[in-house]
CSV table of C-alpha atoms and ligand atoms in Angstrom, one decimal:
chain,number,residue,atom,x,y,z
A,1,MET,CA,-21.4,-43.3,-20.5
A,2,LYS,CA,-20.7,-45.2,-23.8
A,3,ILE,CA,-17.3,-46.8,-23.9
A,4,CYS,CA,-15.7,-47.9,-27.1
A,5,VAL,CA,-13.0,-50.5,-26.7
A,6,ILE,CA,-10.2,-51.2,-29.2
A,7,GLY,CA,-9.0,-54.8,-28.7
A,8,CYS,CA,-11.2,-57.8,-27.8
A,9,GLY,CA,-8.6,-59.7,-25.7
A,10,ASN,CA,-8.0,-60.2,-22.0
A,11,VAL,CA,-8.6,-56.6,-20.8
A,12,ALA,CA,-11.8,-56.2,-22.9
A,13,ARG,CA,-13.2,-59.4,-21.5
A,14,VAL,CA,-12.7,-58.3,-17.9
A,15,LEU,CA,-14.2,-54.8,-18.7
A,16,LYS,CA,-17.2,-56.6,-20.1
A,17,GLU,CA,-17.6,-58.7,-17.0
A,18,LYS,CA,-17.1,-55.8,-14.5
A,19,LEU,CA,-18.6,-52.6,-16.0
A,20,GLU,CA,-22.2,-51.6,-16.1
A,21,GLU,CA,-21.6,-48.8,-18.7
A,22,GLU,CA,-22.6,-49.4,-22.4
A,23,LEU,CA,-19.7,-51.1,-24.1
A,24,VAL,CA,-18.9,-51.6,-27.8
A,25,PHE,CA,-15.8,-53.3,-29.3
A,26,TYR,CA,-13.5,-53.4,-32.3
A,27,ASP,CA,-10.6,-55.8,-32.9
A,28,ARG,CA,-8.8,-57.0,-36.0
A,29,HIS,CA,-10.2,-60.4,-35.2
A,30,PRO,CA,-14.0,-59.7,-35.4
A,31,GLU,CA,-14.7,-63.3,-34.2
A,32,LYS,CA,-13.1,-62.5,-30.9
A,33,CYS,CA,-15.5,-59.5,-30.4
A,34,LYS,CA,-18.4,-61.6,-31.5
A,35,GLU,CA,-17.6,-64.2,-28.8
A,36,LEU,CA,-17.5,-61.3,-26.3
A,37,CYS,CA,-20.7,-59.6,-27.4
A,38,GLU,CA,-22.6,-60.8,-30.4
A,39,ASN,CA,-24.5,-57.5,-31.0
A,40,CYS,CA,-22.1,-54.8,-29.8
A,41,PHE,CA,-19.0,-54.9,-32.0
A,42,PHE,CA,-17.8,-53.1,-35.1
A,43,GLU,CA,-15.7,-54.5,-38.0
A,44,ASP,CA,-14.5,-51.0,-38.8
A,45,PRO,CA,-12.8,-48.9,-36.1
A,46,ILE,CA,-13.8,-45.5,-37.6
A,47,GLU,CA,-17.4,-46.6,-37.7
A,48,MET,CA,-17.1,-47.4,-34.0
A,49,PHE,CA,-15.5,-44.0,-33.2
A,50,GLU,CA,-18.3,-42.3,-35.2
A,51,SER,CA,-21.0,-44.2,-33.3
A,52,GLY,CA,-20.8,-41.6,-30.4
A,53,CYS,CA,-18.2,-42.7,-27.8
A,54,ASP,CA,-17.9,-40.8,-24.5
A,55,LEU,CA,-14.5,-42.6,-24.0
A,56,ILE,CA,-12.4,-44.7,-26.2
A,57,VAL,CA,-10.3,-47.3,-24.4
A,58,GLU,CA,-7.3,-48.7,-26.2
A,59,ALA,CA,-6.6,-52.2,-25.0
A,60,ALA,CA,-4.9,-53.7,-28.0
A,61,SER,CA,-1.2,-53.0,-28.7
A,62,PRO,CA,1.3,-50.1,-29.2
A,63,LYS,CA,0.8,-50.6,-33.0
A,64,ALA,CA,-3.0,-50.0,-32.5
A,65,VAL,CA,-2.1,-46.7,-30.8
A,66,GLU,CA,0.0,-45.7,-33.8
A,67,GLU,CA,-2.6,-46.8,-36.3
A,68,LEU,CA,-5.8,-45.5,-34.5
A,69,GLY,CA,-4.8,-43.1,-31.7
A,70,LEU,CA,-5.2,-39.9,-33.7
A,71,GLU,CA,-8.5,-40.9,-35.3
A,72,ALA,CA,-9.8,-41.9,-31.9
A,73,VAL,CA,-8.8,-38.8,-30.0
A,74,LYS,CA,-10.2,-36.6,-32.7
A,75,ARG,CA,-13.7,-37.9,-31.7
A,76,ALA,CA,-13.5,-38.6,-28.0
A,77,ASP,CA,-11.4,-38.8,-24.8
A,78,LEU,CA,-8.9,-41.6,-25.1
A,79,LEU,CA,-7.5,-44.0,-22.5
A,80,VAL,CA,-4.2,-45.6,-23.6
A,81,LEU,CA,-3.1,-48.8,-22.0
A,82,SER,CA,-0.4,-49.7,-24.6
A,83,VAL,CA,1.7,-46.8,-23.2
A,84,GLY,CA,4.9,-48.0,-24.9
A,85,ALA,CA,3.6,-46.3,-28.1
A,86,LEU,CA,3.7,-42.9,-26.3
A,87,ILE,CA,7.5,-43.1,-25.7
A,88,ASN,CA,7.7,-41.9,-29.4
A,89,GLU,CA,7.8,-38.1,-28.9
A,90,GLU,CA,6.5,-37.4,-32.4
A,91,LEU,CA,3.4,-39.5,-31.9
A,92,ARG,CA,2.8,-38.3,-28.4
A,93,GLU,CA,3.0,-34.6,-29.4
A,94,LYS,CA,0.6,-35.2,-32.4
A,95,LEU,CA,-1.8,-37.0,-30.1
A,96,ILE,CA,-1.7,-34.1,-27.6
A,97,LYS,CA,-2.1,-31.5,-30.4
A,98,VAL,CA,-5.2,-33.3,-31.9
A,99,ALA,CA,-6.7,-33.8,-28.4
A,100,GLU,CA,-6.2,-30.1,-27.6
A,101,GLU,CA,-7.7,-29.0,-30.9
A,102,SER,CA,-10.7,-31.3,-30.5
A,103,GLY,CA,-11.2,-30.6,-26.8
A,104,HIS,CA,-10.5,-34.1,-25.6
A,105,LYS,CA,-8.3,-35.7,-23.0
A,106,VAL,CA,-5.7,-38.5,-23.1
A,107,TYR,CA,-5.6,-40.7,-20.0
A,108,VAL,CA,-2.7,-42.9,-19.0
A,109,PRO,CA,-3.6,-45.1,-16.0
A,110,SER,CA,-1.0,-46.3,-13.6
A,111,GLY,CA,-1.5,-49.8,-15.1
A,112,ALA,CA,0.5,-52.6,-13.5
A,113,ILE,CA,2.6,-50.4,-11.2
A,114,ALA,CA,2.3,-48.2,-8.2
A,115,GLY,CA,3.9,-45.0,-7.0
A,116,ILE,CA,3.1,-42.7,-9.9
A,117,ASP,CA,1.6,-40.2,-7.4
A,118,ALA,CA,5.0,-39.8,-5.6
A,119,ILE,CA,7.0,-39.7,-8.9
A,120,LYS,CA,4.8,-36.9,-10.3
A,121,ALA,CA,5.3,-34.9,-7.1
A,122,LEU,CA,9.1,-35.5,-7.1
A,123,ARG,CA,9.3,-34.2,-10.6
A,124,GLU,CA,8.9,-30.7,-8.9
A,125,VAL,CA,12.5,-31.0,-7.6
A,126,GLY,CA,13.8,-33.0,-10.5
A,127,ILE,CA,14.4,-36.8,-10.4
A,128,ASP,CA,18.0,-37.9,-10.8
A,129,GLU,CA,17.2,-41.5,-11.9
A,130,VAL,CA,14.5,-44.1,-12.1
A,131,ARG,CA,15.4,-47.8,-12.2
A,132,ILE,CA,13.0,-50.7,-12.8
A,133,THR,CA,13.4,-54.4,-12.8
A,134,VAL,CA,10.6,-56.3,-14.5
A,135,ARG,CA,10.6,-60.0,-13.4
A,136,LYS,CA,8.2,-62.5,-15.0
A,137,ASN,CA,7.9,-66.2,-15.6
A,138,PRO,CA,9.7,-67.1,-18.8
A,139,LYS,CA,6.4,-68.1,-20.4
A,140,SER,CA,5.1,-64.5,-20.1
A,141,LEU,CA,8.3,-63.2,-21.8
A,142,GLY,CA,8.1,-65.8,-24.6
A,143,VAL,CA,11.4,-67.6,-23.7
A,144,GLU,CA,12.4,-70.9,-22.2
A,145,THR,CA,14.9,-71.1,-19.4
A,146,SER,CA,15.2,-73.3,-16.3
A,147,GLU,CA,17.3,-70.7,-14.5
A,148,GLU,CA,16.9,-67.0,-13.8
A,149,LYS,CA,18.1,-65.1,-16.8
A,150,VAL,CA,18.6,-61.3,-17.4
A,151,LEU,CA,17.1,-60.8,-20.9
A,152,PHE,CA,17.7,-57.1,-21.2
A,153,GLU,CA,19.5,-54.1,-19.6
A,154,GLY,CA,19.1,-50.7,-21.2
A,155,SER,CA,17.0,-47.6,-21.8
A,156,ALA,CA,13.2,-47.3,-21.7
A,157,GLU,CA,13.2,-46.6,-25.4
A,158,GLU,CA,15.0,-49.8,-26.3
A,159,ALA,CA,13.0,-51.8,-23.8
A,160,VAL,CA,9.6,-50.9,-25.2
A,161,LYS,CA,10.8,-51.8,-28.7
A,162,LYS,CA,12.1,-55.2,-27.5
A,163,PHE,CA,9.2,-56.2,-25.3
A,164,PRO,CA,6.1,-54.3,-26.6
A,165,PHE,CA,3.7,-56.4,-24.5
A,166,ASN,CA,5.6,-56.7,-21.3
A,167,VAL,CA,7.1,-53.3,-20.4
A,168,ASN,CA,4.4,-50.6,-21.1
A,169,VAL,CA,5.0,-49.7,-17.4
A,170,VAL,CA,8.4,-48.5,-18.3
A,171,ALA,CA,6.9,-45.9,-20.7
A,172,THR,CA,4.5,-44.8,-17.9
A,173,LEU,CA,7.5,-44.3,-15.6
A,174,LYS,CA,9.2,-42.3,-18.2
A,175,LEU,CA,6.2,-40.1,-18.9
A,176,ALA,CA,5.5,-39.5,-15.2
A,177,SER,CA,9.1,-38.8,-14.1
A,178,GLY,CA,10.6,-37.0,-17.1
A,179,ALA,CA,13.8,-38.7,-16.1
A,180,PRO,CA,16.0,-41.3,-17.7
A,181,VAL,CA,14.7,-44.8,-16.9
A,182,LYS,CA,17.1,-47.7,-16.6
A,183,VAL,CA,15.4,-51.0,-17.3
A,184,ARG,CA,16.2,-54.7,-16.5
A,185,VAL,CA,14.0,-57.5,-17.7
A,186,VAL,CA,14.5,-60.8,-15.9
A,187,ALA,CA,13.0,-64.2,-16.8
A,188,ASP,CA,12.6,-66.2,-13.6
A,189,PRO,CA,11.1,-69.7,-13.6
A,190,LYS,CA,10.7,-69.5,-9.8
A,191,VAL,CA,8.0,-66.7,-10.0
A,192,ASP,CA,4.4,-67.0,-10.9
A,193,ARG,CA,3.7,-63.3,-10.5
A,194,ASN,CA,4.6,-60.3,-12.6
A,195,ILE,CA,7.0,-58.4,-10.4
A,196,HIS,CA,7.9,-54.7,-10.8
A,197,GLN,CA,10.6,-53.3,-8.6
A,198,ILE,CA,11.2,-49.6,-8.9
A,199,GLU,CA,13.7,-47.2,-7.4
A,200,VAL,CA,13.4,-43.5,-7.7
A,201,ILE,CA,16.3,-41.3,-6.6
A,202,SER,CA,15.7,-37.5,-6.0
A,203,LYS,CA,16.8,-34.7,-3.7
A,204,ALA,CA,13.5,-34.8,-1.8
A,205,SER,CA,12.9,-38.5,-1.4
A,206,ASN,CA,14.2,-41.9,-2.4
A,207,VAL,CA,11.3,-44.1,-3.2
A,208,PHE,CA,11.4,-47.9,-3.4
A,209,ILE,CA,8.4,-49.7,-4.8
A,210,ARG,CA,7.8,-53.5,-5.3
A,211,VAL,CA,4.6,-54.7,-6.9
A,212,GLU,CA,3.9,-58.5,-7.1
A,213,ASN,CA,1.0,-58.9,-9.5
A,214,VAL,CA,-1.2,-61.9,-10.1
A,215,PRO,CA,-1.3,-62.4,-13.9
A,216,SER,CA,-4.7,-61.7,-15.4
A,217,PRO,CA,-7.1,-64.5,-16.3
A,218,TYR,CA,-6.9,-64.6,-20.0
A,219,ASN,CA,-3.3,-63.3,-20.7
A,220,PRO,CA,-0.4,-64.0,-18.2
A,221,LYS,CA,1.7,-61.2,-19.7
A,222,THR,CA,-0.8,-58.7,-18.4
A,223,SER,CA,-1.1,-58.2,-14.6
A,224,TYR,CA,-4.6,-58.1,-13.2
A,225,LEU,CA,-3.7,-54.9,-11.4
A,226,ALA,CA,-3.4,-53.2,-14.9
A,227,ILE,CA,-7.1,-54.0,-15.6
A,228,LEU,CA,-8.2,-52.9,-12.1
A,229,SER,CA,-6.4,-49.6,-12.8
A,230,VAL,CA,-8.4,-49.2,-16.0
A,231,LEU,CA,-11.6,-50.0,-14.2
A,232,ARG,CA,-10.9,-47.5,-11.5
A,233,THR,CA,-9.9,-44.8,-14.0
A,234,ILE,CA,-13.1,-45.3,-15.9
A,235,LYS,CA,-15.3,-45.2,-12.8
A,236,GLU,CA,-13.7,-42.0,-11.7
A,237,ILE,CA,-14.2,-40.4,-15.1
A,238,ALA,CA,-17.8,-41.6,-15.1
A,239,LYS,CA,-18.5,-40.3,-11.6
A,240,GLY,CA,-16.8,-36.9,-11.9
A,241,GLY,CA,-16.9,-36.1,-8.2
A,242,VAL,CA,-15.4,-33.2,-6.3
A,243,LEU,CA,-13.0,-35.1,-4.0
A,244,ARG,CA,-9.8,-36.1,-5.8
A,245,VAL,CA,-7.5,-38.3,-3.8
A,246,GLY,CA,-3.8,-38.8,-4.9
A,247,THR,CA,-1.4,-36.4,-6.7
B,1,NDP,N1,0.0,-49.9,-19.1
B,1,NDP,C1,0.2,-51.1,-18.5
B,1,NDP,O1,0.6,-51.1,-17.3
B,1,NDP,C2,-0.1,-52.4,-19.1
B,1,NDP,C3,-0.4,-52.4,-20.5
B,1,NDP,N2,-0.7,-53.6,-21.1
B,1,NDP,C4,-1.1,-53.6,-22.5
B,1,NDP,O2,-2.5,-53.5,-22.7
B,1,NDP,C5,-2.8,-54.1,-24.0
B,1,NDP,C6,-4.0,-55.0,-23.9
B,1,NDP,O3,-3.7,-56.1,-23.1
B,1,NDP,P1,-4.4,-57.5,-23.2
B,1,NDP,O4,-5.9,-57.3,-23.3
B,1,NDP,O5,-3.9,-58.4,-22.1
B,1,NDP,O6,-3.9,-58.0,-24.6
B,1,NDP,P2,-4.6,-59.2,-25.5
B,1,NDP,O7,-3.4,-59.7,-26.4
B,1,NDP,O8,-5.2,-60.2,-24.7
B,1,NDP,O9,-5.7,-58.5,-26.4
B,1,NDP,C7,-5.4,-57.5,-27.4
B,1,NDP,C8,-6.3,-57.7,-28.6
B,1,NDP,O10,-6.1,-56.6,-29.5
B,1,NDP,C9,-5.8,-57.0,-30.8
B,1,NDP,N3,-5.0,-56.1,-31.5
B,1,NDP,C10,-3.7,-55.8,-31.3
B,1,NDP,N4,-3.2,-54.9,-32.2
B,1,NDP,C11,-4.3,-54.5,-32.9
B,1,NDP,C12,-4.5,-53.5,-33.9
B,1,NDP,N5,-3.5,-52.8,-34.4
B,1,NDP,N6,-5.8,-53.4,-34.4
B,1,NDP,C13,-6.8,-54.1,-34.0
B,1,NDP,N7,-6.7,-55.1,-33.0
B,1,NDP,C14,-5.5,-55.2,-32.5
B,1,NDP,C15,-5.1,-58.3,-30.5
B,1,NDP,O11,-5.0,-59.1,-31.7
B,1,NDP,P3,-3.6,-60.0,-32.0
B,1,NDP,O12,-3.7,-61.1,-31.0
B,1,NDP,O13,-3.7,-60.4,-33.4
B,1,NDP,O14,-2.5,-59.1,-31.7
B,1,NDP,C16,-5.9,-59.0,-29.4
B,1,NDP,O15,-7.1,-59.6,-29.9
B,1,NDP,C17,-1.5,-54.7,-24.5
B,1,NDP,O16,-0.9,-53.9,-25.4
B,1,NDP,C18,-0.7,-54.9,-23.3
B,1,NDP,O17,0.7,-54.9,-23.5
B,1,NDP,C19,-0.8,-54.8,-20.4
B,1,NDP,C20,-0.4,-54.7,-19.0
B,1,NDP,C21,0.0,-53.6,-18.3
B,2,OAA,O1,1.2,-56.2,-16.7
B,2,OAA,C1,2.3,-56.1,-16.4
B,2,OAA,O2,2.9,-56.6,-15.4
B,2,OAA,C2,3.2,-55.2,-17.2
B,2,OAA,C3,3.0,-55.3,-18.6
B,2,OAA,O3,2.7,-56.3,-19.1
B,2,OAA,C4,3.4,-54.1,-19.3
B,2,OAA,O4,3.8,-53.1,-18.7
B,2,OAA,O5,3.1,-54.1,-20.6
């Protein structure tokens, strides 16, 4: 499999370390790609897409999904990590339409959270409400405070606008549940992990999930679990396989 990666940051670096597949890269900072892989980067994203990708992995930003998502999915299957971009219904529908027309898929991995399997199943009976508290060290949220501080309470849509690099998981919950998602973002100097606490209320089950994630090596905003989730998704795509575990 040839994998084309948008973004030469933290996620890309770990993918390069851990994957045996052929990898090529694009970033708006070519020097970052050069550092990662001297002979396997492109300065132009379209040239990279045209180079024959089996899978395009977006690991850059919600803006990158807006700018490059349609061009990418026209040419290959697309894995989106900056899921916040997909909360915009117009962009999401366009992406799905282009994917359908070109015979490609759009993958959204579970990323930094767990429980997407149960949430998808509960959708069958309708989910009344999803609540999530995102708790991170102030440094990860770009603020300074010596005490625990609630930075935000509101809807998924507002949250992804306000914290584009910290609450992509909120958009994943919204897409998986189809329900309103109530979000709290808390800066907490006492924590050194990225903590996601999720409650799902429905007729069939109430589900309580708490994930305490170690930050990833090159970007503390991004949990290491998010990268492991991408790695596993890529491996399952590459392997095909007949046994599918999980909803
Ligand atoms: N779904 C999930 O659960 C999770 C998703 N994420 C998201 O995954 C993405 C990748 O994370 P990570 O690797 O840690 O991020 P990094 O900031 O380490 O790397 C991203 C790289 O992509 C570049 N980039 C950003 N926007 C564009 C663009 N429009 N065109 C070209 N290059 C661009 C960045 O440049 P510059 O520095 O100039 O912006 C940077 O070099 C982020 O959006 C992050 O928020 C992270 C954790 C969990
Ligand atoms: O990695 C995390 O803990 C969550 C995150 O940054 C995001 O959802 O964007």
